[in-house]
PDB file of N, CA and C in Angstrom:
ATOM      1  N   MET A1000     -31.920  11.509 -27.746  1.00  0.00           N
ATOM      2  CA  MET A1000     -32.225  13.013 -27.999  1.00  0.00           C
ATOM      3  C   MET A1000     -31.618  13.450 -26.425  1.00  0.00           C
ATOM      4  N   VAL A1001     -30.977  14.521 -26.555  1.00  0.00           N
ATOM      5  CA  VAL A1001     -30.951  14.961 -25.617  1.00  0.00           C
ATOM      6  C   VAL A1001     -31.280  16.278 -24.917  1.00  0.00           C
ATOM      7  N   ASP A1002     -32.492  16.066 -23.658  1.00  0.00           N
ATOM      8  CA  ASP A1002     -33.267  17.194 -23.034  1.00  0.00           C
ATOM      9  C   ASP A1002     -32.641  18.368 -22.768  1.00  0.00           C
ATOM     10  N   GLU A1003     -32.054  19.540 -23.401  1.00  0.00           N
ATOM     11  CA  GLU A1003     -31.670  20.727 -22.947  1.00  0.00           C
ATOM     12  C   GLU A1003     -32.178  21.467 -21.953  1.00  0.00           C
ATOM     13  N   GLU A1004     -32.993  21.232 -21.625  1.00  0.00           N
ATOM     14  CA  GLU A1004     -34.009  21.762 -19.897  1.00  0.00           C
ATOM     15  C   GLU A1004     -33.078  21.326 -19.053  1.00  0.00           C
ATOM     16  N   GLU A1005     -32.914  20.259 -19.465  1.00  0.00           N
ATOM     17  CA  GLU A1005     -31.796  19.309 -17.949  1.00  0.00           C
ATOM     18  C   GLU A1005     -30.700  20.027 -18.051  1.00  0.00           C
ATOM     19  N   TYR A1006     -29.662  20.081 -18.796  1.00  0.00           N
ATOM     20  CA  TYR A1006     -28.713  21.206 -19.050  1.00  0.00           C
ATOM     21  C   TYR A1006     -28.518  22.339 -18.305  1.00  0.00           C
ATOM     22  N   VAL A1007     -29.579  23.632 -19.204  1.00  0.00           N
ATOM     23  CA  VAL A1007     -29.978  24.462 -18.137  1.00  0.00           C
ATOM     24  C   VAL A1007     -30.009  24.039 -16.297  1.00  0.00           C
ATOM     25  N   ARG A1008     -30.761  23.175 -16.201  1.00  0.00           N
ATOM     26  CA  ARG A1008     -30.938  22.853 -14.607  1.00  0.00           C
ATOM     27  C   ARG A1008     -29.350  22.753 -14.005  1.00  0.00           C
ATOM     28  N   TYR A1009     -28.481  22.211 -14.678  1.00  0.00           N
ATOM     29  CA  TYR A1009     -27.372  21.345 -14.862  1.00  0.00           C
ATOM     30  C   TYR A1009     -26.860  22.800 -14.487  1.00  0.00           C
ATOM     31  N   ARG A1010     -26.894  23.917 -15.275  1.00  0.00           N
ATOM     32  CA  ARG A1010     -26.219  25.082 -15.268  1.00  0.00           C
ATOM     33  C   ARG A1010     -26.449  25.849 -14.202  1.00  0.00           C
ATOM     34  N   ALA A1011     -27.354  25.427 -13.639  1.00  0.00           N
ATOM     35  CA  ALA A1011     -27.700  26.662 -12.656  1.00  0.00           C
ATOM     36  C   ALA A1011     -26.913  25.363 -11.096  1.00  0.00           C
ATOM     37  N   ASP A1012     -27.534  24.374 -11.318  1.00  0.00           N
ATOM     38  CA  ASP A1012     -27.115  23.377 -10.187  1.00  0.00           C
ATOM     39  C   ASP A1012     -25.675  24.249  -9.823  1.00  0.00           C
ATOM     40  N   SER A1013     -24.531  23.971 -10.913  1.00  0.00           N
ATOM     41  CA  SER A1013     -23.832  24.017 -10.946  1.00  0.00           C
ATOM     42  C   SER A1013     -22.939  25.544 -10.325  1.00  0.00           C
ATOM     43  N   LYS A1014     -23.736  26.669 -10.410  1.00  0.00           N
ATOM     44  CA  LYS A1014     -23.772  27.815  -9.865  1.00  0.00           C
ATOM     45  C   LYS A1014     -24.145  27.760  -8.899  1.00  0.00           C
ATOM     46  N   VAL A1015     -24.442  26.941  -8.296  1.00  0.00           N
ATOM     47  CA  VAL A1015     -24.997  27.144  -6.934  1.00  0.00           C
ATOM     48  C   VAL A1015     -24.134  26.404  -6.006  1.00  0.00           C
ATOM     49  N   LEU A1016     -23.359  25.142  -6.483  1.00  0.00           N
ATOM     50  CA  LEU A1016     -22.270  24.818  -6.228  1.00  0.00           C
ATOM     51  C   LEU A1016     -21.437  25.438  -5.453  1.00  0.00           C
ATOM     52  N   ALA A1017     -20.764  26.429  -6.771  1.00  0.00           N
ATOM     53  CA  ALA A1017     -19.153  27.312  -6.862  1.00  0.00           C
ATOM     54  C   ALA A1017     -20.317  28.829  -5.890  1.00  0.00           C
ATOM     55  N   ALA A1018     -21.373  28.912  -6.029  1.00  0.00           N
ATOM     56  CA  ALA A1018     -21.178  29.544  -4.273  1.00  0.00           C
ATOM     57  C   ALA A1018     -21.322  29.204  -3.421  1.00  0.00           C
ATOM     58  N   ILE A1019     -21.733  27.776  -3.203  1.00  0.00           N
ATOM     59  CA  ILE A1019     -21.558  26.865  -2.211  1.00  0.00           C
ATOM     60  C   ILE A1019     -19.638  27.437  -1.800  1.00  0.00           C
ATOM     61  N   GLY A1020     -18.873  26.893  -2.633  1.00  0.00           N
ATOM     62  CA  GLY A1020     -17.827  26.531  -2.489  1.00  0.00           C
ATOM     63  C   GLY A1020     -17.091  27.702  -2.110  1.00  0.00           C
ATOM     64  N   GLU A1021     -17.902  29.071  -3.003  1.00  0.00           N
ATOM     65  CA  GLU A1021     -17.371  30.628  -2.042  1.00  0.00           C
ATOM     66  C   GLU A1021     -17.111  30.303  -0.817  1.00  0.00           C
ATOM     67  N   HIS A1022     -18.683  30.093  -0.307  1.00  0.00           N
ATOM     68  CA  HIS A1022     -18.628  30.467   0.972  1.00  0.00           C
ATOM     69  C   HIS A1022     -17.798  29.328   2.064  1.00  0.00           C
ATOM     70  N   VAL A1023     -17.220  27.845   1.487  1.00  0.00           N
ATOM     71  CA  VAL A1023     -16.567  27.257   1.887  1.00  0.00           C
ATOM     72  C   VAL A1023     -15.083  27.486   2.135  1.00  0.00           C
ATOM     73  N   ASP A1024     -14.814  28.325   1.475  1.00  0.00           N
ATOM     74  CA  ASP A1024     -13.273  28.665   0.845  1.00  0.00           C
ATOM     75  C   ASP A1024     -12.493  29.579   2.041  1.00  0.00           C
ATOM     76  N   ALA A1025     -14.350  30.153   2.225  1.00  0.00           N
ATOM     77  CA  ALA A1025     -13.864  31.889   3.061  1.00  0.00           C
ATOM     78  C   ALA A1025     -14.125  30.930   4.342  1.00  0.00           C
ATOM     79  N   GLN A1026     -14.475  29.923   4.597  1.00  0.00           N
ATOM     80  CA  GLN A1026     -14.744  29.701   6.256  1.00  0.00           C
ATOM     81  C   GLN A1026     -13.589  28.842   6.469  1.00  0.00           C
ATOM     82  N   VAL A1027     -12.806  27.963   5.582  1.00  0.00           N
ATOM     83  CA  VAL A1027     -11.943  26.774   5.467  1.00  0.00           C
ATOM     84  C   VAL A1027     -10.912  27.068   4.607  1.00  0.00           C
ATOM     85  N   ASP A1028      -9.713  27.017   5.241  1.00  0.00           N
ATOM     86  CA  ASP A1028      -8.664  26.943   4.265  1.00  0.00           C
ATOM     87  C   ASP A1028      -7.967  25.759   4.465  1.00  0.00           C
ATOM     88  N   ARG A1029      -7.513  25.383   5.451  1.00  0.00           N
ATOM     89  CA  ARG A1029      -6.408  24.031   5.268  1.00  0.00           C
ATOM     90  C   ARG A1029      -7.346  23.398   6.536  1.00  0.00           C
ATOM     91  N   VAL A1030      -6.875  22.167   6.236  1.00  0.00           N
ATOM     92  CA  VAL A1030      -7.390  21.022   7.807  1.00  0.00           C
ATOM     93  C   VAL A1030      -6.207  19.806   7.987  1.00  0.00           C
ATOM     94  N   THR A1031      -5.757  20.073   9.118  1.00  0.00           N
ATOM     95  CA  THR A1031      -4.956  19.178   9.833  1.00  0.00           C
ATOM     96  C   THR A1031      -5.133  18.023   9.914  1.00  0.00           C
ATOM     97  N   VAL A1032      -4.424  16.704   8.932  1.00  0.00           N
ATOM     98  CA  VAL A1032      -4.641  15.913   8.917  1.00  0.00           C
ATOM     99  C   VAL A1032      -3.717  14.741   9.239  1.00  0.00           C
ATOM    100  N   ARG A1033      -3.548  13.479   9.470  1.00  0.00           N
ATOM    101  CA  ARG A1033      -2.668  12.538   9.975  1.00  0.00           C
ATOM    102  C   ARG A1033      -2.515  11.607   8.622  1.00  0.00           C
ATOM    103  N   LEU A1034      -1.603  10.945   8.007  1.00  0.00           N
ATOM    104  CA  LEU A1034      -1.593  10.068   6.909  1.00  0.00           C
ATOM    105  C   LEU A1034      -0.507   9.305   7.362  1.00  0.00           C
ATOM    106  N   PRO A1035      -0.345   7.509   7.410  1.00  0.00           N
ATOM    107  CA  PRO A1035       0.017   6.488   7.389  1.00  0.00           C
ATOM    108  C   PRO A1035       1.425   6.322   6.711  1.00  0.00           C
ATOM    109  N   ARG A1036       2.039   6.253   6.771  1.00  0.00           N
ATOM    110  CA  ARG A1036       4.039   6.079   6.907  1.00  0.00           C
ATOM    111  C   ARG A1036       3.360   6.055   4.881  1.00  0.00           C
ATOM    112  N   ALA A1037       3.220   4.646   4.857  1.00  0.00           N
ATOM    113  CA  ALA A1037       3.083   4.414   3.877  1.00  0.00           C
ATOM    114  C   ALA A1037       2.215   5.180   2.743  1.00  0.00           C
ATOM    115  N   VAL A1038       1.704   5.706   2.508  1.00  0.00           N
ATOM    116  CA  VAL A1038       0.682   6.282   1.283  1.00  0.00           C
ATOM    117  C   VAL A1038       1.316   7.494   1.455  1.00  0.00           C
ATOM    118  N   ALA A1039       2.032   8.283   2.618  1.00  0.00           N
ATOM    119  CA  ALA A1039       2.931   9.672   2.874  1.00  0.00           C
ATOM    120  C   ALA A1039       3.990   9.283   1.974  1.00  0.00           C
ATOM    121  N   GLU A1040       4.559   8.704   2.112  1.00  0.00           N
ATOM    122  CA  GLU A1040       5.810   7.721   1.320  1.00  0.00           C
ATOM    123  C   GLU A1040       5.154   7.745  -0.420  1.00  0.00           C
ATOM    124  N   ALA A1041       4.606   7.181  -0.481  1.00  0.00           N
ATOM    125  CA  ALA A1041       4.170   6.967  -1.736  1.00  0.00           C
ATOM    126  C   ALA A1041       3.439   8.876  -2.139  1.00  0.00           C
ATOM    127  N   ALA A1042       2.878   9.268  -1.492  1.00  0.00           N
ATOM    128  CA  ALA A1042       2.260  10.809  -2.455  1.00  0.00           C
ATOM    129  C   ALA A1042       3.522  11.257  -2.757  1.00  0.00           C
ATOM    130  N   MET A1043       4.685  11.275  -1.632  1.00  0.00           N
ATOM    131  CA  MET A1043       5.753  12.188  -1.815  1.00  0.00           C
ATOM    132  C   MET A1043       6.742  11.317  -3.405  1.00  0.00           C
ATOM    133  N   ASP A1044       6.589   9.770  -3.610  1.00  0.00           N
ATOM    134  CA  ASP A1044       7.093   9.419  -5.025  1.00  0.00           C
ATOM    135  C   ASP A1044       6.305  10.055  -6.043  1.00  0.00           C
ATOM    136  N   ALA A1045       4.734  10.435  -5.510  1.00  0.00           N
ATOM    137  CA  ALA A1045       4.343  10.184  -7.206  1.00  0.00           C
ATOM    138  C   ALA A1045       4.459  12.158  -7.406  1.00  0.00           C
ATOM    139  N   TRP A1046       5.302  12.851  -6.231  1.00  0.00           N
ATOM    140  CA  TRP A1046       5.576  13.514  -6.508  1.00  0.00           C
ATOM    141  C   TRP A1046       7.279  14.416  -6.915  1.00  0.00           C
ATOM    142  N   GLU A1047       8.008  13.238  -6.849  1.00  0.00           N
ATOM    143  CA  GLU A1047       9.268  13.177  -7.298  1.00  0.00           C
ATOM    144  C   GLU A1047       9.008  12.877  -9.040  1.00  0.00           C
ATOM    145  N   ARG A1048       8.656  12.037  -8.992  1.00  0.00           N
ATOM    146  CA  ARG A1048       8.444  11.402 -10.697  1.00  0.00           C
ATOM    147  C   ARG A1048       8.591  12.039 -11.875  1.00  0.00           C
ATOM    148  N   ASP A1049       8.932  11.489 -12.973  1.00  0.00           N
ATOM    149  CA  ASP A1049       9.233  12.555 -14.176  1.00  0.00           C
ATOM    150  C   ASP A1049       8.126  12.259 -15.066  1.00  0.00           C
ATOM    151  N   GLU A1050       7.130  12.527 -15.153  1.00  0.00           N
ATOM    152  CA  GLU A1050       6.238  12.286 -16.386  1.00  0.00           C
ATOM    153  C   GLU A1050       6.172  12.849 -17.859  1.00  0.00           C
ATOM    154  N   LEU A1051       7.207  12.547 -18.364  1.00  0.00           N
ATOM    155  CA  LEU A1051       7.651  12.506 -19.932  1.00  0.00           C
ATOM    156  C   LEU A1051       6.824  11.909 -21.373  1.00  0.00           C
ATOM    157  N   GLY A1052       7.165  12.827 -22.203  1.00  0.00           N
ATOM    158  CA  GLY A1052       6.305  12.310 -23.342  1.00  0.00           C
ATOM    159  C   GLY A1052       4.858  12.718 -23.607  1.00  0.00           C
ATOM    160  N   ASP A1053       4.613  13.230 -25.004  1.00  0.00           N
ATOM    161  CA  ASP A1053       3.090  13.701 -25.358  1.00  0.00           C
ATOM    162  C   ASP A1053       2.211  12.015 -25.127  1.00  0.00           C
ATOM    163  N   LEU A1054       1.396  12.683 -24.387  1.00  0.00           N
ATOM    164  CA  LEU A1054       0.150  12.406 -23.931  1.00  0.00           C
ATOM    165  C   LEU A1054      -1.060  11.709 -25.254  1.00  0.00           C
ATOM    166  N   GLY A1055      -1.220  12.512 -26.088  1.00  0.00           N
ATOM    167  CA  GLY A1055      -1.969  12.427 -26.679  1.00  0.00           C
ATOM    168  C   GLY A1055      -3.697  13.022 -26.358  1.00  0.00           C
ATOM    169  N   LYS A1056      -4.795  12.327 -27.535  1.00  0.00           N
ATOM    170  CA  LYS A1056      -5.583  12.888 -26.964  1.00  0.00           C
ATOM    171  C   LYS A1056      -6.277  11.712 -26.175  1.00  0.00           C
ATOM    172  N   GLU A1057      -6.768  12.563 -24.981  1.00  0.00           N
ATOM    173  CA  GLU A1057      -6.814  11.166 -23.691  1.00  0.00           C
ATOM    174  C   GLU A1057      -8.670  11.025 -23.785  1.00  0.00           C
ATOM    175  N   THR A1058      -9.021  10.026 -23.107  1.00  0.00           N
ATOM    176  CA  THR A1058     -10.419   9.994 -23.093  1.00  0.00           C
ATOM    177  C   THR A1058     -10.781  10.478 -21.928  1.00  0.00           C
ATOM    178  N   HIS A1059     -12.050  10.549 -21.445  1.00  0.00           N
ATOM    179  CA  HIS A1059     -12.563  11.209 -19.850  1.00  0.00           C
ATOM    180  C   HIS A1059     -12.153  10.313 -18.853  1.00  0.00           C
ATOM    181  N   GLU A1060     -11.909   9.427 -19.196  1.00  0.00           N
ATOM    182  CA  GLU A1060     -11.428   8.384 -17.720  1.00  0.00           C
ATOM    183  C   GLU A1060     -10.070   8.938 -17.489  1.00  0.00           C
ATOM    184  N   GLN A1061      -9.266   8.606 -18.695  1.00  0.00           N
ATOM    185  CA  GLN A1061      -8.231   8.485 -18.590  1.00  0.00           C
ATOM    186  C   GLN A1061      -7.796  10.470 -18.369  1.00  0.00           C
ATOM    187  N   TYR A1062      -8.700  11.162 -18.896  1.00  0.00           N
ATOM    188  CA  TYR A1062      -8.619  12.256 -18.337  1.00  0.00           C
ATOM    189  C   TYR A1062      -8.301  12.351 -16.835  1.00  0.00           C
ATOM    190  N   ALA A1063      -9.659  11.914 -16.425  1.00  0.00           N
ATOM    191  CA  ALA A1063      -9.929  11.991 -15.081  1.00  0.00           C
ATOM    192  C   ALA A1063      -8.609  11.165 -14.176  1.00  0.00           C
ATOM    193  N   LEU A1064      -8.297  10.340 -14.154  1.00  0.00           N
ATOM    194  CA  LEU A1064      -7.439   9.142 -13.826  1.00  0.00           C
ATOM    195  C   LEU A1064      -5.730  10.357 -13.809  1.00  0.00           C
ATOM    196  N   ARG A1065      -5.488  11.210 -14.527  1.00  0.00           N
ATOM    197  CA  ARG A1065      -4.072  12.183 -14.665  1.00  0.00           C
ATOM    198  C   ARG A1065      -4.609  12.915 -13.552  1.00  0.00           C
ATOM    199  N   ASP A1066      -5.398  13.759 -13.712  1.00  0.00           N
ATOM    200  CA  ASP A1066      -6.248  14.665 -12.305  1.00  0.00           C
ATOM    201  C   ASP A1066      -5.692  14.520 -11.466  1.00  0.00           C
ATOM    202  N   GLN A1067      -6.055  13.238 -10.726  1.00  0.00           N
ATOM    203  CA  GLN A1067      -6.057  12.417  -9.323  1.00  0.00           C
ATOM    204  C   GLN A1067      -5.005  11.771  -9.201  1.00  0.00           C
ATOM    205  N   ALA A1068      -3.715  11.971 -10.092  1.00  0.00           N
ATOM    206  CA  ALA A1068      -2.055  11.784 -10.143  1.00  0.00           C
ATOM    207  C   ALA A1068      -2.115  12.921  -9.953  1.00  0.00           C
ATOM    208  N   GLY A1069      -2.004  13.749 -10.135  1.00  0.00           N
ATOM    209  CA  GLY A1069      -2.133  15.266 -10.573  1.00  0.00           C
ATOM    210  C   GLY A1069      -2.553  15.730  -8.648  1.00  0.00           C
ATOM    211  N   ASP A1070      -3.035  15.710  -8.291  1.00  0.00           N
ATOM    212  CA  ASP A1070      -3.413  16.072  -6.943  1.00  0.00           C
ATOM    213  C   ASP A1070      -2.701  15.425  -5.823  1.00  0.00           C
ATOM    214  N   LEU A1071      -2.826  14.115  -6.186  1.00  0.00           N
ATOM    215  CA  LEU A1071      -1.925  12.532  -5.388  1.00  0.00           C
ATOM    216  C   LEU A1071      -0.193  14.098  -5.170  1.00  0.00           C
ATOM    217  N   ALA A1072       0.203  13.887  -6.502  1.00  0.00           N
ATOM    218  CA  ALA A1072       1.597  14.386  -6.207  1.00  0.00           C
ATOM    219  C   ALA A1072       2.038  15.975  -5.801  1.00  0.00           C
ATOM    220  N   LEU A1073       0.804  16.444  -5.780  1.00  0.00           N
ATOM    221  CA  LEU A1073       0.584  18.222  -4.979  1.00  0.00           C
ATOM    222  C   LEU A1073       0.824  17.293  -3.222  1.00  0.00           C
ATOM    223  N   ILE A1074      -0.311  16.645  -3.116  1.00  0.00           N
ATOM    224  CA  ILE A1074      -0.067  16.805  -1.544  1.00  0.00           C
ATOM    225  C   ILE A1074       1.661  15.758  -1.452  1.00  0.00           C
ATOM    226  N   GLY A1075       2.007  14.940  -2.552  1.00  0.00           N
ATOM    227  CA  GLY A1075       3.019  14.328  -1.744  1.00  0.00           C
ATOM    228  C   GLY A1075       4.255  15.853  -1.824  1.00  0.00           C
ATOM    229  N   LEU A1076       3.983  16.950  -2.506  1.00  0.00           N
ATOM    230  CA  LEU A1076       4.661  17.944  -2.145  1.00  0.00           C
ATOM    231  C   LEU A1076       4.283  18.766  -0.992  1.00  0.00           C
ATOM    232  N   VAL A1077       3.307  18.687  -0.832  1.00  0.00           N
ATOM    233  CA  VAL A1077       3.255  19.438   0.484  1.00  0.00           C
ATOM    234  C   VAL A1077       3.811  18.745   1.601  1.00  0.00           C
ATOM    235  N   ILE A1078       3.938  16.980   2.091  1.00  0.00           N
ATOM    236  CA  ILE A1078       4.575  16.007   2.609  1.00  0.00           C
ATOM    237  C   ILE A1078       6.053  16.814   2.740  1.00  0.00           C
ATOM    238  N   SER A1079       6.494  16.878   1.258  1.00  0.00           N
ATOM    239  CA  SER A1079       7.969  17.082   1.792  1.00  0.00           C
ATOM    240  C   SER A1079       8.370  18.528   2.412  1.00  0.00           C
ATOM    241  N   GLU A1080       7.373  19.301   1.989  1.00  0.00           N
ATOM    242  CA  GLU A1080       8.122  20.416   2.276  1.00  0.00           C
ATOM    243  C   GLU A1080       7.274  20.934   3.724  1.00  0.00           C
ATOM    244  N   ARG A1081       6.018  20.321   4.434  1.00  0.00           N
ATOM    245  CA  ARG A1081       5.749  20.758   5.609  1.00  0.00           C
ATOM    246  C   ARG A1081       5.228  19.269   6.237  1.00  0.00           C
ATOM    247  N   GLY A1082       5.216  18.499   6.309  1.00  0.00           N
ATOM    248  CA  GLY A1082       4.955  17.766   6.767  1.00  0.00           C
ATOM    249  C   GLY A1082       5.974  17.161   8.576  1.00  0.00           C
ATOM    250  N   ARG A1083       5.189  17.030   9.626  1.00  0.00           N
ATOM    251  CA  ARG A1083       5.929  16.258  10.416  1.00  0.00           C
ATOM    252  C   ARG A1083       5.972  15.323  11.124  1.00  0.00           C
ATOM    253  N   TRP A1084       6.454  14.412  10.709  1.00  0.00           N
ATOM    254  CA  TRP A1084       6.803  13.408  11.230  1.00  0.00           C
ATOM    255  C   TRP A1084       6.925  12.901  13.252  1.00  0.00           C
ATOM    256  N   GLU A1085       5.991  12.002  12.741  1.00  0.00           N
ATOM    257  CA  GLU A1085       5.631  11.391  13.954  1.00  0.00           C
ATOM    258  C   GLU A1085       5.165  10.137  14.355  1.00  0.00           C
ATOM    259  N   GLY A1086       6.481   9.254  14.273  1.00  0.00           N
ATOM    260  CA  GLY A1086       6.627   8.182  14.586  1.00  0.00           C
ATOM    261  C   GLY A1086       6.142   7.522  13.238  1.00  0.00           C
ATOM    262  N   GLU A1087       4.891   6.741  13.071  1.00  0.00           N
ATOM    263  CA  GLU A1087       4.569   6.454  11.871  1.00  0.00           C
ATOM    264  C   GLU A1087       3.451   6.582  11.253  1.00  0.00           C
ATOM    265  N   GLU A1088       3.571   8.263  11.827  1.00  0.00           N
ATOM    266  CA  GLU A1088       2.374   8.997  10.855  1.00  0.00           C
ATOM    267  C   GLU A1088       2.720  10.214  10.617  1.00  0.00           C
ATOM    268  N   VAL A1089       2.039  11.186   9.341  1.00  0.00           N
ATOM    269  CA  VAL A1089       2.725  12.530   8.791  1.00  0.00           C
ATOM    270  C   VAL A1089       1.864  13.194   9.218  1.00  0.00           C
ATOM    271  N   VAL A1090       2.119  14.719  10.134  1.00  0.00           N
ATOM    272  CA  VAL A1090       0.625  15.638  10.160  1.00  0.00           C
ATOM    273  C   VAL A1090       1.011  16.363   9.166  1.00  0.00           C
ATOM    274  N   ILE A1091       0.291  16.666   8.475  1.00  0.00           N
ATOM    275  CA  ILE A1091       0.170  18.043   6.987  1.00  0.00           C
ATOM    276  C   ILE A1091      -1.216  18.767   7.088  1.00  0.00           C
ATOM    277  N   ASP A1092      -0.792  20.394   7.230  1.00  0.00           N
ATOM    278  CA  ASP A1092      -1.530  21.613   7.299  1.00  0.00           C
ATOM    279  C   ASP A1092      -2.374  21.067   5.730  1.00  0.00           C
ATOM    280  N   LEU A1093      -3.013  20.336   4.927  1.00  0.00           N
ATOM    281  CA  LEU A1093      -3.467  20.151   4.072  1.00  0.00           C
ATOM    282  C   LEU A1093      -5.016  21.244   3.325  1.00  0.00           C
ATOM    283  N   ASP A1094      -4.454  21.696   2.084  1.00  0.00           N
ATOM    284  CA  ASP A1094      -5.403  22.812   1.422  1.00  0.00           C
ATOM    285  C   ASP A1094      -6.961  21.317   1.438  1.00  0.00           C
ATOM    286  N   VAL A1095      -7.749  22.359   1.867  1.00  0.00           N
ATOM    287  CA  VAL A1095      -9.385  22.088   1.683  1.00  0.00           C
ATOM    288  C   VAL A1095      -9.227  21.022   0.315  1.00  0.00           C
ATOM    289  N   VAL A1096      -9.025  21.836  -0.945  1.00  0.00           N
ATOM    290  CA  VAL A1096      -9.266  21.098  -1.972  1.00  0.00           C
ATOM    291  C   VAL A1096      -8.681  19.717  -2.213  1.00  0.00           C
ATOM    292  N   PHE A1097      -7.423  20.571  -1.676  1.00  0.00           N
ATOM    293  CA  PHE A1097      -6.499  18.412  -2.624  1.00  0.00           C
ATOM    294  C   PHE A1097      -7.001  18.107  -1.275  1.00  0.00           C
ATOM    295  N   ALA A1098      -7.585  18.065   0.153  1.00  0.00           N
ATOM    296  CA  ALA A1098      -8.423  16.846   0.472  1.00  0.00           C
ATOM    297  C   ALA A1098      -9.591  16.759   0.533  1.00  0.00           C
ATOM    298  N   GLY A1099     -10.533  17.697  -0.030  1.00  0.00           N
ATOM    299  CA  GLY A1099     -11.528  17.040  -1.308  1.00  0.00           C
ATOM    300  C   GLY A1099     -11.174  16.015  -1.833  1.00  0.00           C
ATOM    301  N   ALA A1100      -9.876  16.174  -2.668  1.00  0.00           N
ATOM    302  CA  ALA A1100      -9.990  15.209  -3.784  1.00  0.00           C
ATOM    303  C   ALA A1100      -9.847  14.080  -3.440  1.00  0.00           C
ATOM    304  N   ALA A1101      -8.509  14.038  -2.051  1.00  0.00           N
ATOM    305  CA  ALA A1101      -8.594  12.886  -2.253  1.00  0.00           C
ATOM    306  C   ALA A1101     -10.132  12.276  -1.311  1.00  0.00           C
ATOM    307  N   VAL A1102     -10.775  12.434  -1.003  1.00  0.00           N
ATOM    308  CA  VAL A1102     -12.417  12.326  -0.587  1.00  0.00           C
ATOM    309  C   VAL A1102     -12.648  11.638  -1.338  1.00  0.00           C
ATOM    310  N   ARG A1103     -12.934  12.335  -2.490  1.00  0.00           N
ATOM    311  CA  ARG A1103     -13.799  12.666  -3.679  1.00  0.00           C
ATOM    312  C   ARG A1103     -12.727  10.730  -4.014  1.00  0.00           C
ATOM    313  N   ALA A1104     -12.256  11.017  -4.484  1.00  0.00           N
ATOM    314  CA  ALA A1104     -10.833   9.674  -4.908  1.00  0.00           C
ATOM    315  C   ALA A1104     -11.847   8.384  -3.886  1.00  0.00           C
ATOM    316  N   SER A1105     -11.660   8.165  -2.878  1.00  0.00           N
ATOM    317  CA  SER A1105     -11.875   7.194  -2.115  1.00  0.00           C
ATOM    318  C   SER A1105     -13.271   7.355  -1.768  1.00  0.00           C
ATOM    319  N   LEU A1106     -14.417   7.391  -2.913  1.00  0.00           N
ATOM    320  CA  LEU A1106     -16.089   7.229  -2.915  1.00  0.00           C
ATOM    321  C   LEU A1106     -16.505   5.830  -3.962  1.00  0.00           C
TER     322      LEU A1106
END
């Protein structure tokens, strides 16, 4: 049996997290990051890839994986449009949302 009181607390916690997010968003828009060529090129490949077909019903894990793949593709778009190559690295000003998604994926 699920304790509904826990979910009331979780909902309140979610609102506090959102409030923190509003403050962070007001203070940090983009972060400058350096990425090695191999991962930068993989991100650009993800952006250029066509995903065709009907997905059908997804599990939570499948949805999360597809969401991460979408974040990677959008980082690839940023690299393609605004990346500055410096030797074997690319320098990009990355939206903090995508920087956070990449950090969460690494944990």
